Amino acid sequence: MNRIITGIAASPGIAIGKVFLYKDSNFEIFEKSKLTKEEEIARLIKGREIAKAQLEEIKENTLVKLGKDKADIFEGHITLLEDEELFSEIDSKISENNYTAEFALNEAIDEYATMLGNLEDAYFKERAGDLRDIGKRWLYGVANQEIVDLSKLQPETIIVAKELNPSDTAQINLDNVLAFVTEIGGKTAHSSIMARSLELPAVVGVGAILDTLQAEQTIIVDAIKGEVIVDPNEETLKLYSEKREKVLREKEELKVLREKEAISKDGYKVDVWGNIGSPKDVKGIISNGGFGVGLYRTEFLFMDKDSFPTEDEQFEAYKIVAEELAGYPVTIRTMDIGGDKSLPYMELPKEENPFLGWRAIRVCLDRQEILRTQFKALLRASKYGKIKIMLPMIIDIEEVRKAKKILEECKAELREKGIEFDENIMLGIMVETPAVAFRAKYFSRECDFFSIGTNDLTQYTLAVDRGNEQIANLYDTYNPAVLQAIKMLIDGAHAGGINISMCGEFAGDENAVPLLFGMGLDSFSMSGISIPKVKKIMMKLTKADCEKLVEDALELSTAEEIKKLVKEFISKL
């Protein structure tokens, strides 16, 4: 039959196995209670104790299996489970409406999760799933219902579910489970992040398929393309068995590259770094052979709280990363709020074009106390490693000069207090606007380094909203105008005598590596899982061949023509 279902490749790999349909129990939830208010509250508390005990056990098992950073996810779940404001909301529903504990709990969790899910920011949308995970365990505890134990499934199993929560994913026994498929979810969901840590193939966001599949049905999960093949025929099974073996062989080969530097066949070295959103992500960068951090997105430090993080809180977060990287560079971007990222405790104006509005450096220069606090924390942490400071969303040299002035004032303040810091700390900019590309040579005279953010550079160069699905086909970094802007930035940086890296998604695109190397990019920064693959490609290249590729590519007229040229080049390696 070979029915193909498409979704999002959340964790790469290929698996062939039997379907296990993971569905919620259909126990009935009654609205009105026949018990007293006190009895329902007692049931609510008992259910919470059961859920907490389960999460404590999952946390301990995760600590052993995946380490502290992933175990901390469940520490956060336990904290949310014990949130008094949430408990008070459920208590009120029981007291005021004579609801059962189950009904009140379900309604409160649904309201909170819906509120998070309706926010524009992708990070908060994904946290709605975490809240539903906690609510489900609590609900099952109140109702005295068993949750399916995913650690005891049969061998050769592929889990198919509406969604998998982090606590579900943490329980998976890798000896028996080959992959998972979910109807909803995205790449940034905690379950997807954990799947990548487990190196478990996963395809998410496939739409409503649970009712179209049967238990024990054979399926193929192609988590490289983002496809699920139902009832494959013999020919397809043979083809994918060979593909799976090839993927496993390549995986073993890539492990060897983790400790090696990215040096081309003719002796040119480039740096290969990783992008992180929190100190928890450093382990993945190091284990994949990343010799530094090219982008530390500090906004997640701001988004995980209900008020601005203090100088000490920020200092601790930056210090941990600096120490763990042990002398390798750590490029830390100052707060990049606005556009598609918001803070619940900071009132941002409602704007028709938020990506062109009050965001990133514009907010920080208007609200200088935010930038001063962050600068002082970064300076203090620079004593413990090689920290570089990066300013986002720059369009004017005057913005760089203002930020430099504030940084110098912060340095003077710390000197007066006798606090040590790196006097030569580097201050650079994330180049993501055509305004900088056109004048790159002049900006480079004011900066210590550049780092290209290709996501926004593509968006602003092409005037295409990268979050608008209706015009998603127009958003393409291979567009010759975007590639020309990237080359202008690299040439301008080198004309000013500074290094330039790339921390946008394009840096981890295997097909883009020859182009970027040919243009003269000094450093590539990407998600940890892409690091070994980029190194492998770099080791097959020569500078002259890649420079000729760039010359030929920039003579072409469309993104499709360029992609075809690049693929032909790659196929000959």
Coordinates of C-alpha atoms in Angstrom, one line a residue:
M1 CA 0.0 0.0 0.0
N2 CA 2.7 2.4 1.0
R3 CA 0.4 5.2 2.4
I4 CA 2.7 8.2 3.1
I5 CA 1.9 10.6 5.9
T6 CA 4.0 13.8 6.2
G7 CA 5.0 15.6 9.4
I8 CA 8.0 17.4 11.0
A9 CA 11.3 15.5 11.5
A10 CA 11.9 16.3 15.2
S11 CA 14.8 13.8 15.9
P12 CA 16.6 12.2 12.9
G13 CA 16.8 8.5 12.1
I14 CA 14.9 5.7 10.4
A15 CA 12.9 3.0 12.1
I16 CA 10.8 0.0 11.0
G17 CA 8.4 -1.5 13.5
K18 CA 5.0 -2.3 14.9
V19 CA 2.4 0.4 15.9
F20 CA 1.6 0.9 19.6
L21 CA -1.4 3.2 19.9
Y22 CA -1.0 5.3 23.0
K23 CA -4.4 6.8 23.9
D24 CA -5.8 8.3 27.1
S25 CA -8.2 6.2 29.2
N26 CA -11.8 7.2 28.5
F27 CA -13.0 7.3 32.1
E28 CA -16.0 9.6 32.7
I29 CA -15.5 12.9 34.4
F30 CA -18.6 14.0 36.3
E31 CA -19.3 17.7 36.8
K32 CA -21.2 18.0 40.0
S33 CA -20.1 16.3 43.2
K34 CA -22.1 14.2 45.6
L35 CA -19.3 14.6 48.3
T36 CA -18.6 17.5 50.6
K37 CA -16.2 20.3 49.5
E38 CA -13.7 19.0 52.1
E39 CA -13.8 15.5 50.7
E40 CA -13.2 16.7 47.1
I41 CA -10.2 18.8 48.3
A42 CA -8.8 15.8 50.0
R43 CA -9.1 13.8 46.8
L44 CA -7.4 16.6 44.9
I45 CA -4.5 16.7 47.4
K46 CA -4.1 12.9 47.3
G47 CA -4.1 12.9 43.5
R48 CA -1.4 15.6 43.6
E49 CA 0.7 13.4 46.0
I50 CA 0.4 10.5 43.6
A51 CA 1.5 12.6 40.6
K52 CA 4.4 14.1 42.6
A53 CA 5.7 10.6 43.6
Q54 CA 5.5 9.5 39.9
L55 CA 7.4 12.7 38.8
E56 CA 10.0 12.2 41.5
E57 CA 10.7 8.7 40.3
I58 CA 10.8 9.8 36.6
K59 CA 13.2 12.6 37.6
E60 CA 15.6 10.2 39.3
N61 CA 15.5 7.7 36.4
T62 CA 16.1 10.6 33.9
L63 CA 19.1 11.8 36.0
V64 CA 20.7 8.3 35.6
K65 CA 19.7 8.0 31.9
L66 CA 20.1 11.5 30.5
G67 CA 21.8 13.6 33.1
K68 CA 20.9 16.6 35.3
D69 CA 19.9 19.0 32.6
K70 CA 17.0 16.7 31.4
A71 CA 16.1 15.7 35.0
D72 CA 15.7 19.4 35.8
I73 CA 12.7 19.4 33.4
F74 CA 10.8 17.3 35.9
E75 CA 12.0 19.4 38.8
G76 CA 10.2 22.3 37.0
H77 CA 7.1 20.1 36.6
I78 CA 7.1 19.3 40.3
T79 CA 7.4 23.0 41.1
L80 CA 4.4 23.8 38.8
L81 CA 2.4 20.9 40.3
E82 CA 2.9 22.5 43.7
D83 CA 2.0 26.0 42.5
E84 CA -0.3 27.5 45.1
E85 CA -2.0 29.8 42.6
L86 CA -3.0 26.9 40.4
F87 CA -4.2 24.9 43.5
S88 CA -6.2 27.9 44.7
E89 CA -7.9 28.2 41.3
I90 CA -9.0 24.6 41.4
D91 CA -10.1 24.9 45.1
S92 CA -12.3 27.9 44.1
K93 CA -13.9 26.0 41.3
I94 CA -14.8 23.1 43.7
S95 CA -16.0 25.4 46.5
E96 CA -18.0 27.9 44.4
N97 CA -19.5 25.5 41.9
N98 CA -19.8 22.1 43.7
Y99 CA -17.5 20.6 41.1
T100 CA -15.8 17.2 41.4
A101 CA -12.0 17.4 41.9
E102 CA -11.6 15.9 38.4
F103 CA -13.8 18.4 36.7
A104 CA -12.3 21.4 38.4
L105 CA -8.8 20.2 37.8
N106 CA -9.5 19.5 34.1
E107 CA -11.1 22.9 33.6
A108 CA -8.3 24.9 35.3
I109 CA -5.5 23.1 33.5
D110 CA -7.3 23.5 30.2
E111 CA -7.8 27.3 30.8
Y112 CA -4.1 27.8 31.7
A113 CA -2.8 25.7 28.9
T114 CA -5.1 27.4 26.3
M115 CA -3.9 30.8 27.5
L116 CA -0.3 29.7 26.9
G117 CA -1.1 28.0 23.6
N118 CA -2.7 31.2 22.3
L119 CA 0.4 33.3 22.9
E120 CA 2.4 34.2 19.8
D121 CA 5.7 33.0 21.2
A122 CA 6.7 29.5 20.2
Y123 CA 8.4 28.8 23.5
F124 CA 5.3 29.5 25.6
K125 CA 3.1 27.5 23.1
E126 CA 5.3 24.5 23.7
R127 CA 5.1 24.9 27.5
A128 CA 1.3 24.5 27.3
G129 CA 2.1 20.8 26.6
D130 CA 4.2 20.6 29.8
L131 CA 1.2 21.9 31.8
R132 CA -1.1 19.4 30.2
D133 CA 1.4 16.6 31.1
I134 CA 1.3 17.6 34.8
G135 CA -2.5 18.0 34.7
K136 CA -2.9 14.5 33.2
R137 CA -0.9 12.8 35.9
W138 CA -2.7 14.8 38.6
L139 CA -6.1 13.9 37.0
Y140 CA -5.3 10.2 36.9
G141 CA -4.1 10.3 40.5
V142 CA -7.4 11.9 41.6
A143 CA -9.4 9.3 39.6
N144 CA -7.2 6.4 40.8
Q145 CA -6.5 5.4 37.2
E146 CA -3.3 3.8 35.9
I147 CA -1.2 5.5 33.3
V148 CA 0.3 3.2 30.7
D149 CA 3.9 2.4 31.5
L150 CA 5.9 3.1 28.4
S151 CA 9.0 1.3 29.9
K152 CA 7.3 -2.1 29.5
L153 CA 6.3 -2.1 25.8
Q154 CA 7.1 -5.0 23.4
P155 CA 10.3 -5.0 21.3
E156 CA 10.3 -3.4 17.8
T157 CA 7.6 -0.9 18.9
I158 CA 6.8 2.4 17.4
I159 CA 4.7 4.6 19.6
V160 CA 1.9 6.6 17.9
A161 CA 0.1 9.2 20.1
K162 CA -1.8 12.4 19.9
E163 CA 1.2 14.0 21.7
L164 CA 4.0 12.7 24.0
N165 CA 4.7 14.6 27.1
P166 CA 8.2 14.8 28.6
S167 CA 7.3 12.3 31.4
D168 CA 6.1 9.9 28.7
T169 CA 9.3 10.3 26.7
A170 CA 11.6 9.9 29.7
Q171 CA 10.0 6.5 30.5
I172 CA 10.7 5.0 27.0
N173 CA 12.8 1.9 27.1
L174 CA 15.2 2.2 24.1
D175 CA 15.7 -1.6 24.0
N176 CA 12.1 -1.9 22.9
V177 CA 10.9 1.4 21.4
L178 CA 12.4 2.3 18.0
A179 CA 10.7 5.6 17.3
F180 CA 7.6 7.7 18.0
V181 CA 5.1 9.6 15.9
T182 CA 2.7 12.3 17.3
E183 CA -0.3 14.0 15.8
I184 CA 0.7 17.4 17.2
G185 CA 3.9 19.0 18.4
G186 CA 6.9 20.8 17.1
K187 CA 10.7 20.7 17.1
T188 CA 11.0 22.8 20.3
A189 CA 8.7 20.7 22.5
H190 CA 10.4 19.2 25.5
S191 CA 9.5 15.7 24.2
S192 CA 11.3 16.5 20.8
I193 CA 14.3 17.8 22.7
M194 CA 14.5 14.7 24.8
A195 CA 14.0 12.5 21.7
R196 CA 17.1 14.1 20.2
S197 CA 19.0 13.5 23.5
L198 CA 18.0 9.9 23.4
E199 CA 18.8 9.7 19.7
L200 CA 15.3 8.3 19.2
P201 CA 13.8 8.9 15.7
A202 CA 10.7 11.1 15.9
V203 CA 8.2 12.6 13.5
V204 CA 5.7 15.0 15.0
G205 CA 2.8 17.1 13.7
V206 CA 1.4 14.5 11.4
G207 CA -2.3 15.4 12.0
A208 CA -5.1 13.1 13.0
I209 CA -3.9 9.5 12.3
L210 CA -4.6 7.6 15.5
D211 CA -8.0 6.4 14.3
T212 CA -6.6 5.4 10.9
L213 CA -4.0 3.0 12.3
Q214 CA -4.3 -0.4 14.0
A215 CA -2.2 -1.9 16.8
E216 CA 0.7 -4.1 15.5
Q217 CA 0.4 -2.5 12.0
T218 CA 3.9 -2.2 10.3
I219 CA 5.1 1.3 9.7
I220 CA 8.3 3.0 8.7
V221 CA 9.4 6.2 10.4
D222 CA 11.6 8.3 8.1
A223 CA 12.6 11.1 10.6
I224 CA 15.1 12.5 8.1
K225 CA 12.4 13.5 5.6
G226 CA 9.6 13.8 8.1
E227 CA 7.5 10.9 6.7
V228 CA 5.6 7.9 8.0
I229 CA 5.0 5.1 5.6
V230 CA 2.0 2.8 6.5
D231 CA 1.8 -0.8 5.4
P232 CA 5.0 -0.7 3.3
N233 CA 5.4 -3.3 0.6
E234 CA 8.4 -5.7 0.3
E235 CA 10.3 -3.4 -2.0
T236 CA 9.9 -0.4 0.3
L237 CA 10.8 -2.5 3.3
K238 CA 14.0 -3.6 1.6
L239 CA 14.9 -0.1 0.5
Y240 CA 14.4 1.4 4.0
S241 CA 16.2 -1.5 5.7
E242 CA 19.2 -0.5 3.6
K243 CA 18.7 3.2 4.3
R244 CA 18.5 2.5 8.0
E245 CA 21.8 0.5 7.9
K246 CA 23.5 3.4 6.1
V247 CA 22.2 5.9 8.6
L248 CA 23.5 3.7 11.5
R249 CA 26.9 3.4 9.8
E250 CA 27.2 7.1 9.2
K251 CA 26.2 7.7 12.8
E252 CA 29.2 5.6 14.0
E253 CA 31.5 7.3 11.5
L254 CA 30.5 10.7 12.8
K255 CA 31.3 9.8 16.4
V256 CA 35.0 9.7 15.4
L257 CA 34.8 13.3 14.2
R258 CA 33.6 14.7 17.6
E259 CA 37.2 15.3 18.8
K260 CA 38.5 16.5 15.5
E261 CA 38.7 20.1 14.2
A262 CA 37.0 21.1 10.9
I263 CA 40.0 21.4 8.5
S264 CA 39.5 21.3 4.7
K265 CA 41.5 19.0 2.4
D266 CA 43.8 21.9 1.6
G267 CA 44.4 22.9 5.2
Y268 CA 41.9 25.7 5.9
K269 CA 40.4 25.6 9.4
V270 CA 37.0 26.9 10.4
D271 CA 35.4 26.9 13.8
V272 CA 32.3 24.8 14.4
W273 CA 30.3 25.9 17.4
G274 CA 26.9 25.2 18.9
N275 CA 23.8 27.3 19.6
I276 CA 22.2 27.1 23.0
G277 CA 19.1 28.5 24.8
S278 CA 20.2 27.7 28.4
P279 CA 23.1 26.2 30.4
K280 CA 21.3 22.8 30.1
D281 CA 22.1 22.7 26.4
V282 CA 25.9 22.9 26.8
K283 CA 26.3 19.1 27.3
G284 CA 24.8 18.4 23.9
I285 CA 27.2 20.8 22.2
I286 CA 30.3 19.3 23.9
S287 CA 29.3 15.7 23.3
N288 CA 28.9 16.5 19.6
G289 CA 32.3 18.1 19.3
G290 CA 31.4 21.7 19.4
F291 CA 34.5 23.8 20.4
G292 CA 32.5 26.8 21.6
V293 CA 29.1 28.5 21.6
G294 CA 28.3 30.8 18.7
L295 CA 24.9 31.9 20.1
Y296 CA 23.6 31.8 23.6
R297 CA 20.0 33.0 23.4
T298 CA 19.5 34.8 26.7
E299 CA 15.9 35.6 26.2
F300 CA 14.9 32.2 27.5
L301 CA 16.4 33.2 30.9
F302 CA 14.0 36.1 30.9
M303 CA 11.0 34.0 29.6
D304 CA 11.3 31.3 32.3
K305 CA 10.5 33.8 35.0
D306 CA 7.6 36.1 36.2
S307 CA 9.9 39.1 36.6
F308 CA 13.2 40.3 35.2
P309 CA 16.1 38.1 36.3
T310 CA 18.5 39.8 38.7
E311 CA 22.1 40.5 38.0
D312 CA 23.1 37.6 40.3
E313 CA 20.7 35.2 38.6
Q314 CA 22.1 36.2 35.1
F315 CA 25.7 36.0 36.4
E316 CA 25.2 32.4 37.6
A317 CA 23.6 31.3 34.2
Y318 CA 26.5 32.9 32.2
K319 CA 29.2 31.7 34.6
I320 CA 28.1 28.0 34.3
V321 CA 28.4 28.1 30.5
A322 CA 31.7 29.9 30.6
E323 CA 33.2 27.3 33.0
E324 CA 31.8 24.3 31.2
L325 CA 33.3 25.5 27.9
A326 CA 36.7 25.7 29.6
G327 CA 38.3 28.5 27.6
Y328 CA 36.4 28.0 24.4
P329 CA 34.5 31.1 23.2
V330 CA 30.9 31.7 24.4
T331 CA 29.1 34.3 22.4
I332 CA 26.2 35.6 24.5
R333 CA 23.4 37.6 22.8
T334 CA 21.8 40.4 24.8
M335 CA 18.1 40.2 25.4
D336 CA 16.2 39.8 22.1
I337 CA 12.6 40.3 23.1
G338 CA 10.0 41.5 20.6
G339 CA 9.0 40.2 17.2
D340 CA 7.8 36.7 18.0
K341 CA 9.0 36.7 21.6
S342 CA 7.2 38.4 24.5
L343 CA 7.4 38.6 28.3
P344 CA 4.3 38.2 30.4
Y345 CA 5.6 40.8 32.9
M346 CA 6.7 43.4 30.3
E347 CA 4.1 45.3 28.4
L348 CA 5.1 45.5 24.8
P349 CA 3.0 47.7 22.5
K350 CA 0.6 46.1 20.2
E351 CA 2.2 46.6 16.8
E352 CA 1.1 45.9 13.2
N353 CA 4.6 44.8 12.3
P354 CA 6.3 43.6 15.5
F355 CA 9.3 42.2 13.6
L356 CA 9.9 45.8 12.4
G357 CA 9.0 47.3 15.7
W358 CA 10.2 47.9 19.2
R359 CA 12.4 44.9 19.8
A360 CA 15.9 43.7 20.8
I361 CA 18.5 46.5 21.0
R362 CA 15.8 49.1 20.5
V363 CA 14.1 48.0 23.8
C364 CA 17.4 47.7 25.6
L365 CA 18.6 51.2 24.6
D366 CA 15.3 52.7 25.6
R367 CA 15.2 50.8 28.8
Q368 CA 18.9 51.0 29.7
E369 CA 18.5 49.4 33.2
I370 CA 17.8 46.1 31.4
L371 CA 21.0 46.4 29.4
R372 CA 23.1 47.6 32.3
T373 CA 22.1 44.7 34.5
Q374 CA 22.9 42.2 31.7
F375 CA 26.2 43.9 30.9
K376 CA 27.3 43.8 34.5
A377 CA 26.4 40.1 34.8
L378 CA 28.2 39.3 31.6
L379 CA 31.3 41.2 32.7
R380 CA 31.4 39.4 36.1
A381 CA 31.0 36.0 34.4
S382 CA 33.8 36.9 31.9
K383 CA 36.3 36.2 34.7
Y384 CA 35.5 32.5 34.4
G385 CA 35.8 31.9 30.6
K386 CA 36.0 33.5 27.1
I387 CA 32.8 35.4 26.9
K388 CA 31.9 37.6 23.9
I389 CA 28.9 39.9 24.0
M390 CA 26.7 40.2 20.9
L391 CA 24.1 42.9 20.2
P392 CA 21.0 41.9 18.2
M393 CA 18.9 43.8 15.5
I394 CA 21.5 46.5 14.8
I395 CA 20.7 48.9 11.9
D396 CA 22.8 52.0 12.8
I397 CA 26.4 52.5 13.9
E398 CA 25.1 54.9 16.6
E399 CA 23.3 52.0 18.3
V400 CA 26.7 50.2 18.6
R401 CA 28.4 53.4 20.0
K402 CA 25.6 53.9 22.6
A403 CA 25.9 50.3 23.7
K404 CA 29.7 50.6 23.9
K405 CA 29.4 53.7 26.1
I406 CA 27.0 51.8 28.5
L407 CA 29.4 48.9 28.6
E408 CA 32.3 51.2 29.5
E409 CA 30.2 52.8 32.3
C410 CA 29.5 49.3 33.6
K411 CA 33.2 48.4 33.5
A412 CA 34.0 51.5 35.5
E413 CA 31.3 50.7 38.1
L414 CA 32.7 47.2 38.6
R415 CA 36.3 48.5 38.9
E416 CA 35.2 50.9 41.6
K417 CA 33.8 47.9 43.5
G418 CA 37.0 45.9 43.0
I419 CA 35.2 43.2 40.9
E420 CA 37.3 41.4 38.4
F421 CA 36.3 40.9 34.7
D422 CA 37.9 40.5 31.3
E423 CA 39.1 44.0 30.4
N424 CA 39.4 43.0 26.8
I425 CA 35.9 41.4 26.5
M426 CA 34.8 41.5 22.8
L427 CA 31.6 43.3 21.8
G428 CA 30.1 42.4 18.4
I429 CA 26.8 42.5 16.6
M430 CA 24.4 39.9 15.2
V431 CA 24.1 41.0 11.5
E432 CA 20.6 40.4 10.4
T433 CA 19.5 43.5 8.5
P434 CA 20.3 44.7 4.9
A435 CA 21.3 48.1 6.6
V436 CA 24.4 46.4 8.0
A437 CA 25.0 44.3 4.8
F438 CA 25.2 47.4 2.7
R439 CA 27.7 49.1 5.0
A440 CA 29.4 46.1 6.5
K441 CA 33.0 47.5 6.1
Y442 CA 32.1 50.6 8.1
F443 CA 30.3 48.7 10.9
S444 CA 33.3 46.3 11.2
R445 CA 35.4 49.3 12.2
E446 CA 33.2 49.7 15.3
C447 CA 32.9 46.0 16.3
D448 CA 35.1 43.2 17.5
F449 CA 33.2 40.5 15.5
F450 CA 30.1 39.8 13.4
S451 CA 27.7 36.9 13.5
I452 CA 25.1 36.4 10.8
G453 CA 21.6 35.6 11.8
T454 CA 20.2 34.2 8.6
N455 CA 16.6 33.7 9.8
D456 CA 16.0 37.5 10.1
L457 CA 18.5 38.4 7.3
T458 CA 16.4 36.3 4.9
Q459 CA 13.2 37.7 6.2
Y460 CA 14.3 41.4 5.9
T461 CA 16.1 41.0 2.6
L462 CA 13.1 39.3 0.9
A463 CA 10.3 41.2 2.8
V464 CA 8.8 37.8 3.7
D465 CA 7.3 37.1 7.1
R466 CA 9.0 33.8 8.1
G467 CA 6.1 32.9 10.3
N468 CA 3.5 33.3 7.6
E469 CA 2.6 29.8 6.2
Q470 CA 0.8 31.3 3.2
I471 CA 4.0 32.7 1.8
A472 CA 6.4 30.2 3.3
N473 CA 7.5 29.2 -0.2
L474 CA 9.0 32.6 -0.7
Y475 CA 11.2 32.4 2.4
D476 CA 14.5 30.9 1.1
T477 CA 18.0 31.7 2.2
Y478 CA 19.3 30.3 -1.1
N479 CA 17.7 33.3 -2.9
P480 CA 20.6 35.0 -4.7
A481 CA 19.8 38.3 -3.0
V482 CA 20.3 36.7 0.4
L483 CA 23.5 35.0 -0.6
Q484 CA 24.8 38.3 -2.0
A485 CA 24.0 39.9 1.3
I486 CA 25.9 37.2 3.2
K487 CA 28.9 37.6 0.9
M488 CA 28.8 41.4 1.4
L489 CA 28.9 40.9 5.2
I490 CA 31.8 38.4 5.0
D491 CA 33.8 40.7 2.7
G492 CA 33.0 43.7 4.8
A493 CA 34.0 42.0 8.1
H494 CA 37.4 40.9 6.6
A495 CA 38.0 44.4 5.1
G496 CA 37.7 45.7 8.7
G497 CA 40.0 43.0 10.0
I498 CA 37.4 41.1 12.1
N499 CA 36.1 37.6 12.1
I500 CA 32.6 36.6 11.1
S501 CA 30.5 33.6 12.1
M502 CA 27.0 32.5 11.3
C503 CA 24.5 31.4 14.0
G504 CA 21.4 31.2 11.9
E505 CA 19.8 27.9 10.7
F506 CA 21.7 28.1 7.4
A507 CA 25.0 27.4 9.2
G508 CA 23.8 23.8 10.0
D509 CA 22.5 23.2 6.4
E510 CA 24.9 20.6 5.0
N511 CA 24.3 21.8 1.4
A512 CA 25.2 25.4 2.3
V513 CA 28.6 24.5 3.9
P514 CA 30.5 24.7 0.6
L515 CA 28.9 28.0 -0.3
L516 CA 29.7 29.6 3.0
F517 CA 33.2 28.2 3.1
G518 CA 33.8 29.5 -0.4
M519 CA 32.6 33.0 0.7
G520 CA 35.2 32.9 3.5
L521 CA 33.0 32.4 6.6
D522 CA 35.3 31.9 9.6
S523 CA 32.9 30.1 12.0
F524 CA 29.7 28.0 11.8
S525 CA 27.3 27.7 14.8
M526 CA 24.3 25.4 14.9
S527 CA 22.3 22.9 16.9
G528 CA 24.5 20.2 18.5
I529 CA 23.2 17.3 16.4
S530 CA 24.4 19.0 13.1
I531 CA 28.0 19.6 14.3
P532 CA 29.6 16.2 13.2
K533 CA 27.9 16.3 9.8
V534 CA 29.2 19.8 9.1
K535 CA 32.7 18.8 10.1
K536 CA 32.5 15.7 7.8
I537 CA 31.6 17.9 4.8
M538 CA 34.3 20.5 5.6
M539 CA 37.0 17.8 5.6
K540 CA 36.1 16.9 1.9
L541 CA 36.3 20.5 0.6
T542 CA 39.0 22.6 -1.0
K543 CA 39.0 26.4 -0.9
A544 CA 39.5 26.9 -4.6
D545 CA 36.6 24.6 -5.6
C546 CA 34.2 26.3 -3.1
E547 CA 35.2 29.8 -4.3
K548 CA 34.5 28.7 -7.9
L549 CA 31.1 27.3 -6.7
V550 CA 30.2 30.7 -5.1
E551 CA 31.2 32.5 -8.3
D552 CA 29.0 30.3 -10.4
A553 CA 26.1 30.4 -7.9
L554 CA 26.0 34.2 -7.8
E555 CA 25.7 34.3 -11.6
L556 CA 22.4 32.3 -11.4
S557 CA 19.0 33.9 -11.1
T558 CA 16.9 31.8 -8.8
A559 CA 17.1 29.9 -5.5
E560 CA 16.1 26.6 -7.3
E561 CA 19.0 27.0 -9.8
I562 CA 21.5 27.6 -7.0
K563 CA 20.2 24.6 -5.0
K564 CA 20.5 22.4 -8.0
L565 CA 24.1 23.6 -8.6
V566 CA 25.0 23.0 -5.0
K567 CA 23.5 19.5 -4.9
E568 CA 25.5 18.5 -8.0
F569 CA 28.6 19.8 -6.3
I570 CA 27.9 17.9 -3.1
S571 CA 27.2 14.7 -5.0
K572 CA 30.7 14.7 -6.4
L573 CA 32.4 14.9 -3.0

